[in-house]
CSV table of C-alpha atoms in Angstrom, one decimal:
chain,number,residue,atom,x,y,z
A,1,MET,CA,0.0,0.1,0.1
A,2,THR,CA,1.8,3.6,-1.0
A,3,ALA,CA,1.1,6.3,1.5
A,4,PRO,CA,-2.0,8.3,0.4
A,5,SER,CA,-1.2,11.3,-1.5
A,6,ALA,CA,-1.1,15.1,-0.2
A,7,ASN,CA,-4.4,16.0,-1.8
A,8,THR,CA,-6.1,13.5,0.0
A,9,THR,CA,-5.5,13.7,3.5
A,10,SER,CA,-3.9,16.8,3.7
A,11,ALA,CA,-5.1,17.8,6.6
A,12,ALA,CA,-4.1,14.4,8.6
A,13,PRO,CA,-1.1,15.0,11.1
A,14,GLU,CA,1.1,12.2,12.0
A,15,ARG,CA,-1.4,11.1,14.6
A,16,SER,CA,-2.8,7.9,12.2
A,17,GLY,CA,-0.2,5.8,13.5
A,18,SER,CA,-1.6,6.5,17.3
A,19,LYS,CA,-3.3,3.5,19.0
A,20,LEU,CA,-6.5,3.9,21.0
A,21,PRO,CA,-6.6,2.5,24.0
A,22,SER,CA,-9.4,4.5,25.1
A,23,LEU,CA,-11.6,2.9,22.3
A,24,THR,CA,-10.5,-1.1,23.0
A,25,GLY,CA,-11.5,-0.3,27.0
A,26,LEU,CA,-14.9,1.1,25.2
A,27,ARG,CA,-15.6,-2.5,23.5
A,28,PHE,CA,-16.0,-4.3,26.0
A,29,ILE,CA,-18.9,-1.7,27.3
A,30,ALA,CA,-20.9,-2.3,23.8
A,31,ALA,CA,-20.0,-6.8,24.8
A,32,ALA,CA,-21.7,-5.9,28.2
A,33,LEU,CA,-24.9,-4.5,26.8
A,34,VAL,CA,-25.5,-7.6,24.4
A,35,PHE,CA,-25.0,-9.7,27.0
A,36,PHE,CA,-27.6,-7.7,29.0
A,37,PHE,CA,-29.5,-7.5,25.7
A,38,HIS,CA,-29.8,-11.8,26.0
A,39,ALA,CA,-30.0,-11.9,29.7
A,40,THR,CA,-33.5,-10.3,28.9
A,41,PHE,CA,-35.0,-12.9,26.9
A,42,SER,CA,-37.7,-14.9,28.5
A,43,ASP,CA,-37.7,-17.8,25.1
A,44,PRO,CA,-35.0,-18.9,25.4
A,45,PRO,CA,-35.9,-18.5,29.2
A,46,MET,CA,-32.8,-16.5,29.7
A,47,ASN,CA,-34.2,-13.6,32.3
A,48,PRO,CA,-34.0,-15.1,35.8
A,49,PHE,CA,-36.8,-13.2,37.4
A,50,ALA,CA,-39.7,-15.0,38.5
A,51,ASP,CA,-41.0,-11.4,40.1
A,52,GLN,CA,-43.7,-10.4,37.2
A,53,GLY,CA,-42.6,-6.7,37.5
A,54,TRP,CA,-38.3,-6.7,38.0
A,55,GLU,CA,-38.5,-9.6,34.6
A,56,GLU,CA,-40.7,-6.6,32.7
A,57,GLY,CA,-38.0,-4.0,34.6
A,58,PHE,CA,-35.3,-6.0,33.4
A,59,ARG,CA,-36.6,-6.7,29.9
A,60,TRP,CA,-37.4,-2.7,28.8
A,61,LEU,CA,-34.4,-1.3,30.4
A,62,PHE,CA,-32.0,-3.1,28.3
A,63,SER,CA,-34.4,-4.1,25.9
A,64,LYS,CA,-32.6,-1.8,22.9
A,65,ALA,CA,-29.3,-2.4,24.3
A,66,GLY,CA,-28.1,-5.0,22.3
A,67,TRP,CA,-28.5,-3.1,18.8
A,68,MET,CA,-26.4,-0.2,20.5
A,69,GLY,CA,-23.8,-2.1,21.0
A,70,VAL,CA,-23.6,-4.3,17.4
A,71,SER,CA,-24.3,-0.7,15.3
A,72,PHE,CA,-21.2,0.4,18.2
A,73,PHE,CA,-19.1,-2.3,17.1
A,74,PHE,CA,-20.2,-2.2,12.9
A,75,VAL,CA,-18.6,2.1,12.9
A,76,LEU,CA,-15.3,0.9,14.9
A,77,SER,CA,-15.1,-2.0,12.7
A,78,GLY,CA,-14.5,1.1,10.1
A,79,PHE,CA,-13.0,3.6,11.8
A,80,VAL,CA,-10.8,1.2,13.2
A,81,LEU,CA,-9.5,-0.3,10.3
A,82,THR,CA,-9.3,2.9,8.2
A,83,TRP,CA,-6.8,4.4,11.5
A,84,SER,CA,-4.4,1.4,11.4
A,85,ALA,CA,-4.9,1.4,8.1
A,86,LYS,CA,-0.3,0.9,7.4
A,87,PRO,CA,1.4,1.6,3.9
A,88,ARG,CA,2.6,-1.4,1.6
A,89,ASP,CA,0.2,-3.9,3.1
A,90,THR,CA,-1.0,-6.0,1.1
A,91,ILE,CA,-5.0,-7.4,0.1
A,92,THR,CA,-3.9,-10.6,0.8
A,93,GLY,CA,-2.1,-10.1,4.1
A,94,PHE,CA,-4.7,-8.1,5.5
A,95,TRP,CA,-7.6,-10.8,4.6
A,96,ARG,CA,-5.0,-13.4,6.6
A,97,ARG,CA,-5.3,-11.2,9.1
A,98,ARG,CA,-8.8,-11.0,9.4
A,99,LEU,CA,-9.8,-14.1,9.1
A,100,LEU,CA,-7.2,-15.5,11.6
A,101,LYS,CA,-8.9,-13.0,14.3
A,102,ILE,CA,-12.6,-14.3,13.6
A,103,PHE,CA,-12.9,-17.6,12.4
A,104,PRO,CA,-10.6,-19.4,15.2
A,105,ASN,CA,-13.2,-18.3,18.0
A,106,HIS,CA,-15.9,-18.7,15.9
A,107,VAL,CA,-15.5,-22.2,15.2
A,108,VAL,CA,-14.6,-22.5,18.7
A,109,MET,CA,-17.7,-21.3,20.1
A,110,TRP,CA,-20.0,-22.9,17.2
A,111,ALA,CA,-18.1,-26.2,17.8
A,112,LEU,CA,-19.1,-25.9,22.1
A,113,ALA,CA,-22.6,-25.1,20.7
A,114,MET,CA,-23.5,-28.1,18.8
A,115,VAL,CA,-22.3,-30.5,21.4
A,116,LEU,CA,-24.0,-28.7,24.3
A,117,PHE,CA,-27.5,-27.8,22.3
A,118,ALA,CA,-27.5,-27.2,18.9
A,119,GLY,CA,-26.5,-30.4,17.8
A,120,ALA,CA,-29.2,-32.4,18.3
A,121,VAL,CA,-32.2,-29.7,17.2
A,122,THR,CA,-30.0,-27.6,13.8
A,123,PRO,CA,-30.8,-29.1,10.4
A,124,VAL,CA,-27.5,-28.9,8.4
A,125,SER,CA,-29.2,-26.4,5.9
A,126,ALA,CA,-28.4,-24.3,9.0
A,127,TRP,CA,-25.3,-25.3,10.7
A,128,LEU,CA,-23.8,-25.7,7.5
A,129,PRO,CA,-24.8,-21.9,6.2
A,130,ASN,CA,-23.4,-20.7,10.0
A,131,LEU,CA,-20.1,-22.6,10.3
A,132,PHE,CA,-19.0,-20.7,7.1
A,133,LEU,CA,-20.2,-17.3,8.4
A,134,ILE,CA,-22.8,-17.0,5.3
A,135,HIS,CA,-26.3,-17.6,7.4
A,136,SER,CA,-27.1,-14.1,7.8
A,137,TRP,CA,-27.3,-14.0,4.0
A,138,PHE,CA,-30.7,-16.3,3.8
A,139,PRO,CA,-33.7,-14.8,5.3
A,140,GLN,CA,-34.7,-18.2,7.1
A,141,HIS,CA,-35.5,-17.7,11.0
A,142,ALA,CA,-33.5,-20.8,11.5
A,143,THR,CA,-30.9,-20.2,9.7
A,144,PHE,CA,-29.8,-16.5,10.4
A,145,ILE,CA,-30.6,-17.2,13.8
A,146,SER,CA,-29.1,-20.4,14.4
A,147,VAL,CA,-26.7,-22.5,16.4
A,148,ASN,CA,-24.6,-19.5,18.1
A,149,PRO,CA,-26.8,-17.2,17.4
A,150,PRO,CA,-24.3,-13.9,18.3
A,151,SER,CA,-22.6,-14.9,15.3
A,152,TRP,CA,-24.7,-13.4,12.7
A,153,SER,CA,-23.0,-10.7,13.1
A,154,LEU,CA,-19.9,-11.8,11.9
A,155,CYS,CA,-21.5,-12.3,8.4
A,156,SER,CA,-21.7,-8.6,8.3
A,157,GLU,CA,-17.7,-8.1,9.6
A,158,LEU,CA,-16.9,-11.1,7.0
A,159,LEU,CA,-18.2,-9.2,4.4
A,160,PHE,CA,-16.8,-5.5,6.0
A,161,TYR,CA,-12.9,-7.3,5.7
A,162,LEU,CA,-13.8,-8.7,2.1
A,163,LEU,CA,-14.4,-5.0,0.8
A,164,PHE,CA,-12.7,-3.0,2.9
A,165,PRO,CA,-9.2,-3.2,0.3
A,166,PHE,CA,-11.9,-1.9,-2.3
A,167,LEU,CA,-13.1,0.9,-0.2
A,168,ILE,CA,-10.3,2.2,1.4
A,169,ARG,CA,-8.7,4.2,-1.7
A,170,PRO,CA,-12.0,6.0,-2.1
A,171,VAL,CA,-12.6,7.2,1.3
A,172,LEU,CA,-9.5,8.3,1.5
A,173,ARG,CA,-9.8,10.3,-2.2
A,174,ILE,CA,-13.0,12.1,-0.6
A,175,LYS,CA,-11.6,15.9,0.0
A,176,GLU,CA,-12.1,17.4,3.3
A,177,GLY,CA,-14.4,19.4,2.6
A,178,ALA,CA,-17.2,16.6,1.4
A,179,LEU,CA,-16.4,14.3,4.3
A,180,TRP,CA,-19.8,15.7,6.2
A,181,ALA,CA,-21.7,15.3,3.9
A,182,TRP,CA,-20.6,11.7,3.2
A,183,ALA,CA,-20.6,11.1,6.6
A,184,ALA,CA,-24.7,12.4,6.4
A,185,ALA,CA,-25.2,10.3,3.4
A,186,MET,CA,-24.5,7.5,5.1
A,187,VAL,CA,-27.0,7.7,8.2
A,188,ALA,CA,-29.1,9.0,5.4
A,189,CYS,CA,-29.6,5.3,4.4
A,190,MET,CA,-30.1,4.3,7.1
A,191,VAL,CA,-32.4,5.6,7.7
A,192,ALA,CA,-34.2,4.9,3.4
A,193,VAL,CA,-33.2,0.8,5.0
A,194,GLN,CA,-35.5,0.9,7.8
A,195,LEU,CA,-38.2,3.4,5.4
A,196,ILE,CA,-37.9,0.7,3.0
A,197,THR,CA,-38.3,-2.2,5.4
A,198,ASP,CA,-41.0,-0.6,6.7
A,199,PHE,CA,-43.7,0.3,3.8
A,200,LEU,CA,-42.0,-2.8,1.6
A,201,MET,CA,-41.1,-5.7,3.2
A,202,PRO,CA,-43.9,-8.4,3.5
A,203,GLN,CA,-45.8,-7.8,7.1
A,204,HIS,CA,-45.9,-11.5,8.2
A,205,PRO,CA,-45.0,-14.3,9.6
A,206,PRO,CA,-43.7,-12.0,12.7
A,207,THR,CA,-40.9,-13.0,14.5
A,208,PRO,CA,-40.5,-15.5,16.8
A,209,GLU,CA,-39.0,-13.6,19.5
A,210,GLY,CA,-42.3,-11.3,19.6
A,211,PHE,CA,-40.4,-8.3,18.5
A,212,GLY,CA,-43.6,-6.9,16.3
A,213,ILE,CA,-42.4,-6.7,13.1
A,214,SER,CA,-42.8,-9.7,10.9
A,215,LEU,CA,-39.5,-12.4,9.8
A,216,TRP,CA,-39.0,-10.3,7.0
A,217,GLU,CA,-38.2,-7.0,8.4
A,218,PHE,CA,-36.2,-8.9,11.1
A,219,TRP,CA,-34.1,-9.9,8.4
A,220,PHE,CA,-33.8,-7.1,6.2
A,221,GLY,CA,-33.7,-4.4,8.4
A,222,TYR,CA,-30.9,-5.9,10.8
A,223,ASN,CA,-29.6,-9.1,9.9
A,224,PHE,CA,-28.9,-8.9,6.0
A,225,PRO,CA,-25.3,-8.0,5.8
A,226,PRO,CA,-25.6,-5.5,3.2
A,227,VAL,CA,-27.6,-2.9,4.9
A,228,ARG,CA,-25.0,-3.1,7.7
A,229,MET,CA,-22.2,-1.7,5.1
A,230,PHE,CA,-23.1,2.0,5.5
A,231,GLU,CA,-22.4,1.4,9.8
A,232,PHE,CA,-18.7,0.6,8.4
A,233,VAL,CA,-18.5,3.2,6.0
A,234,LEU,CA,-19.8,6.0,8.2
A,235,GLY,CA,-16.4,4.5,10.9
A,236,MET,CA,-14.6,5.2,8.0
A,237,ILE,CA,-15.4,8.7,7.0
A,238,LEU,CA,-15.5,9.0,10.7
A,239,ALA,CA,-11.6,8.2,10.8
A,240,ARG,CA,-10.9,10.7,7.6
A,241,LEU,CA,-12.5,13.5,9.8
A,242,VAL,CA,-10.9,13.0,13.2
A,243,LEU,CA,-7.6,12.2,11.0
A,244,ALA,CA,-8.1,15.4,9.7
A,245,GLY,CA,-8.8,17.6,12.7
A,246,ALA,CA,-12.5,18.4,11.2
A,247,PHE,CA,-14.2,17.0,14.2
A,248,PRO,CA,-15.2,19.3,17.0
A,249,ARG,CA,-13.9,18.6,20.1
A,250,ILE,CA,-16.3,17.1,22.0
A,251,GLY,CA,-15.7,15.4,26.2
A,252,ILE,CA,-16.4,12.3,26.5
A,253,VAL,CA,-18.7,12.6,29.8
A,254,PRO,CA,-21.0,15.0,27.0
A,255,ALA,CA,-21.1,11.9,24.0
A,256,ALA,CA,-22.2,9.7,27.0
A,257,LEU,CA,-25.0,11.1,27.8
A,258,LEU,CA,-25.5,11.8,24.2
A,259,CYS,CA,-25.7,8.5,24.3
A,260,LEU,CA,-28.2,8.0,27.0
A,261,ALA,CA,-30.5,10.5,25.1
A,262,GLY,CA,-30.9,9.0,21.8
A,263,TYR,CA,-31.0,4.8,24.0
A,264,ALA,CA,-34.5,7.0,25.5
A,265,VAL,CA,-35.0,7.9,22.2
A,266,ALA,CA,-34.8,4.5,20.9
A,267,LEU,CA,-36.6,3.4,23.4
A,268,GLU,CA,-39.7,4.9,22.3
A,269,VAL,CA,-38.9,5.2,18.8
A,270,PRO,CA,-41.4,2.5,16.1
A,271,PHE,CA,-39.0,-0.7,16.2
A,272,LEU,CA,-37.3,-0.7,13.5
A,273,TYR,CA,-36.3,2.7,13.8
A,274,GLY,CA,-34.8,1.7,17.3
A,275,LEU,CA,-32.5,-0.6,15.9
A,276,ASN,CA,-29.9,1.5,14.9
A,277,VAL,CA,-30.8,4.7,13.5
A,278,ALA,CA,-32.1,6.4,16.8
A,279,THR,CA,-28.4,6.0,18.3
A,280,ILE,CA,-26.0,6.4,14.5
A,281,ILE,CA,-25.4,9.6,15.7
A,282,PRO,CA,-24.8,9.3,19.4
A,283,VAL,CA,-22.5,6.5,19.3
A,284,SER,CA,-20.9,8.2,16.2
A,285,VAL,CA,-20.2,11.2,18.2
A,286,LEU,CA,-18.9,9.2,21.7
A,287,ILE,CA,-16.3,7.0,19.3
A,288,CYS,CA,-15.1,10.1,18.0
A,289,ALA,CA,-15.0,11.7,21.2
A,290,VAL,CA,-12.9,9.1,22.6
A,291,ALA,CA,-10.7,8.4,20.1
A,292,ARG,CA,-10.4,12.0,20.0
A,293,ALA,CA,-9.2,12.2,23.7
A,294,ASP,CA,-6.8,9.6,23.0
A,295,VAL,CA,-4.7,11.4,20.2
A,296,ASP,CA,-4.1,14.6,22.5
A,297,GLY,CA,-3.2,12.1,25.4
A,298,ALA,CA,-6.0,13.0,27.9
A,299,PRO,CA,-6.4,10.4,30.7
A,300,THR,CA,-9.4,8.3,30.4
A,301,VAL,CA,-10.5,5.4,32.9
A,302,LEU,CA,-11.0,3.6,29.6
A,303,ARG,CA,-7.1,4.0,30.0
A,304,GLY,CA,-6.5,1.7,32.9
A,305,ARG,CA,-5.4,-2.0,33.3
A,306,THR,CA,-8.2,-3.3,33.9
A,307,MET,CA,-10.0,-2.1,30.9
A,308,GLN,CA,-7.8,-2.2,28.5
A,309,TRP,CA,-7.5,-6.0,29.7
A,310,LEU,CA,-11.1,-6.5,29.2
A,311,GLY,CA,-11.2,-4.9,25.8
A,312,GLU,CA,-8.9,-7.4,24.7
A,313,VAL,CA,-11.0,-10.0,25.7
A,314,SER,CA,-14.3,-8.3,24.2
A,315,PHE,CA,-14.6,-11.0,21.2
A,316,GLY,CA,-14.0,-13.8,23.2
A,317,PHE,CA,-16.8,-12.1,25.5
A,318,TYR,CA,-19.1,-11.5,22.8
A,319,LEU,CA,-19.4,-14.8,20.9
A,320,ALA,CA,-19.2,-16.8,24.5
A,321,GLN,CA,-22.1,-15.5,26.3
A,322,TYR,CA,-25.5,-16.6,24.5
A,323,VAL,CA,-23.5,-20.3,24.8
A,324,VAL,CA,-22.7,-19.6,28.7
A,325,MET,CA,-26.1,-18.4,29.2
A,326,TYR,CA,-28.3,-20.5,27.4
A,327,PHE,CA,-26.4,-24.0,28.4
A,328,GLY,CA,-26.5,-22.4,31.9
A,329,ARG,CA,-30.4,-21.8,32.2
A,330,THR,CA,-31.4,-24.4,30.2
A,331,ALA,CA,-29.3,-27.5,31.4
A,332,LEU,CA,-28.1,-26.3,34.5
A,333,MET,CA,-30.3,-24.4,36.3
A,334,ASP,CA,-33.7,-26.5,34.2
A,335,GLU,CA,-35.1,-23.1,33.7
A,336,LYS,CA,-35.5,-21.9,37.5
A,337,LEU,CA,-36.6,-18.2,38.2
A,338,PHE,CA,-35.6,-16.2,40.9
A,339,ALA,CA,-36.6,-14.1,43.9
A,340,PRO,CA,-34.8,-10.2,42.6
A,341,LEU,CA,-31.4,-10.6,45.1
A,342,PRO,CA,-30.5,-14.3,44.0
A,343,GLY,CA,-31.7,-13.4,40.7
A,344,VAL,CA,-29.2,-10.3,40.3
A,345,LEU,CA,-26.1,-13.2,41.6
A,346,VAL,CA,-27.6,-15.5,39.1
A,347,LEU,CA,-26.6,-12.5,36.4
A,348,ILE,CA,-23.1,-11.9,38.2
A,349,GLY,CA,-22.7,-15.5,37.8
A,350,PHE,CA,-23.2,-15.7,34.1
A,351,PHE,CA,-21.0,-12.5,33.2
A,352,LEU,CA,-17.8,-14.2,35.0
A,353,ALA,CA,-18.8,-17.2,33.6
A,354,THR,CA,-18.9,-16.1,30.4
A,355,LEU,CA,-16.1,-13.5,30.8
A,356,LEU,CA,-14.0,-16.6,32.0
A,357,VAL,CA,-14.5,-18.4,28.8
A,358,GLY,CA,-13.6,-15.4,26.4
A,359,TRP,CA,-10.2,-15.1,28.1
A,360,LEU,CA,-9.8,-18.4,27.7
A,361,LEU,CA,-10.7,-18.4,23.8
A,362,LEU,CA,-8.3,-15.3,23.5
A,363,VAL,CA,-5.0,-16.7,25.6
A,364,CYS,CA,-5.8,-20.6,24.3
A,365,VAL,CA,-7.3,-19.7,21.0
A,366,GLU,CA,-7.0,-15.9,19.6
A,367,ARG,CA,-3.2,-15.4,20.4
A,368,PRO,CA,-1.6,-17.9,19.7
A,369,VAL,CA,-3.7,-17.9,16.2
A,370,MET,CA,-2.6,-14.9,15.4
A,371,ARG,CA,1.1,-15.2,16.8
A,372,ARG,CA,1.3,-18.9,14.2
A,373,TRP,CA,0.0,-16.7,11.1
A,374,ALA,CA,-1.0,-13.9,11.0
A,375,ARG,CA,2.7,-12.4,10.7
A,376,PRO,CA,3.7,-11.9,6.4
A,377,ARG,CA,5.2,-14.5,5.1
A,378,PRO,CA,8.3,-13.3,3.3
A,379,ARG,CA,7.9,-11.7,-0.3
A,380,PRO,CA,10.0,-13.5,-3.1
A,381,SER,CA,12.2,-10.3,-3.3
A,382,ASP,CA,12.9,-11.0,0.3
A,383,LEU,CA,14.4,-14.4,0.0
A,384,PRO,CA,18.4,-14.6,-1.6
A,385,GLY,CA,18.9,-15.5,-5.1
A,386,THR,CA,15.6,-15.0,-6.5
A,387,PRO,CA,15.2,-14.2,-9.9
A,388,ARG,CA,14.0,-10.5,-10.8
A,389,GLU,CA,11.1,-12.0,-12.8
A,390,GLU,CA,9.8,-13.3,-10.1
A,391,GLN,CA,9.2,-10.7,-7.7
A,392,ARG,CA,6.2,-9.4,-8.7
A,393,PRO,CA,5.0,-7.5,-5.0
A,394,GLU,CA,1.4,-8.3,-4.3
A,395,PRO,CA,-1.8,-5.9,-4.8
A,396,ALA,CA,-1.7,-2.7,-2.1
A,397,LEU,CA,-4.5,-2.1,0.0
A,398,ARG,CA,-3.9,1.8,-1.0
């Protein structure tokens, strides 16, 4: 990959190479939101509270948390990949690192889910697409929500990774003055997706989860990978804005309060518009505010050792949480419900158990795989005695 020309990133300072530790810490908060969202489910029986008031209050409080957490991850993916894109990186090298990052952990949790509960009820037409992370492309509920349900989001991430080498060049060529217009266009496209979903998608059959929308609306408006590209590209554009110094200085606390306001709006608007449209601007502002704090060297709680560790564990935590809770609630607890205090203790126990499994995935799967295979292999030109005609460099990202 060659360095971008002066006209494409004229205002971008050297900080493009700086690390963003606070964003690493913030990742775990997003993963925790998804955990508590899944813990509210009554079918499957995740919610541990016997008291109806507690059950309904807990479900209401975190009813939009999962949607917001996933949207955060999609925007963050585009932001971080654009921020960290390296000169002379190759397309195949990028793809290799990204696939090694997601597939080993996914395969381990897929196998564990199949052994513990999914294998007995999941047909090959569902578990095979799930294994290869293409199941969100199918509109059948038994397929796109199968085996380890949170893995649906990896289908979108896989699409992001495959297209990123072809998107980074045009995004870098956007003139600085046009970045805000492009960011607004991505948000407008997200609104358009939900309008199309609302008015053009079939209204039947309903979703088994009881979301109040049809299966077609849920699949197209939320799970279909191409419609999530707008969040990813928005993240890429936001990285350009921060790199160019064009994003206004907003403190982390005001940005977090904006996220709370966006979440409150998501609780009130019609279901489809609470999936990601109501929270996309607050999420974007928070990511940029945290990134600017890191660039400026401002101290944040998110940069602490504990939050860094949690951020590194967050991917494994995200993949493990459904398997841990579902198996624990169905096989170990026989779907037993509890009074408020024991119910809270059950949630804490599942949270810590998920954290343990996420840590095991990090140290036993992710890190060894990345150390062994993620490093670039020597190019022919790096080997002594290689004929000049064989010294053909791989295509670069930009």
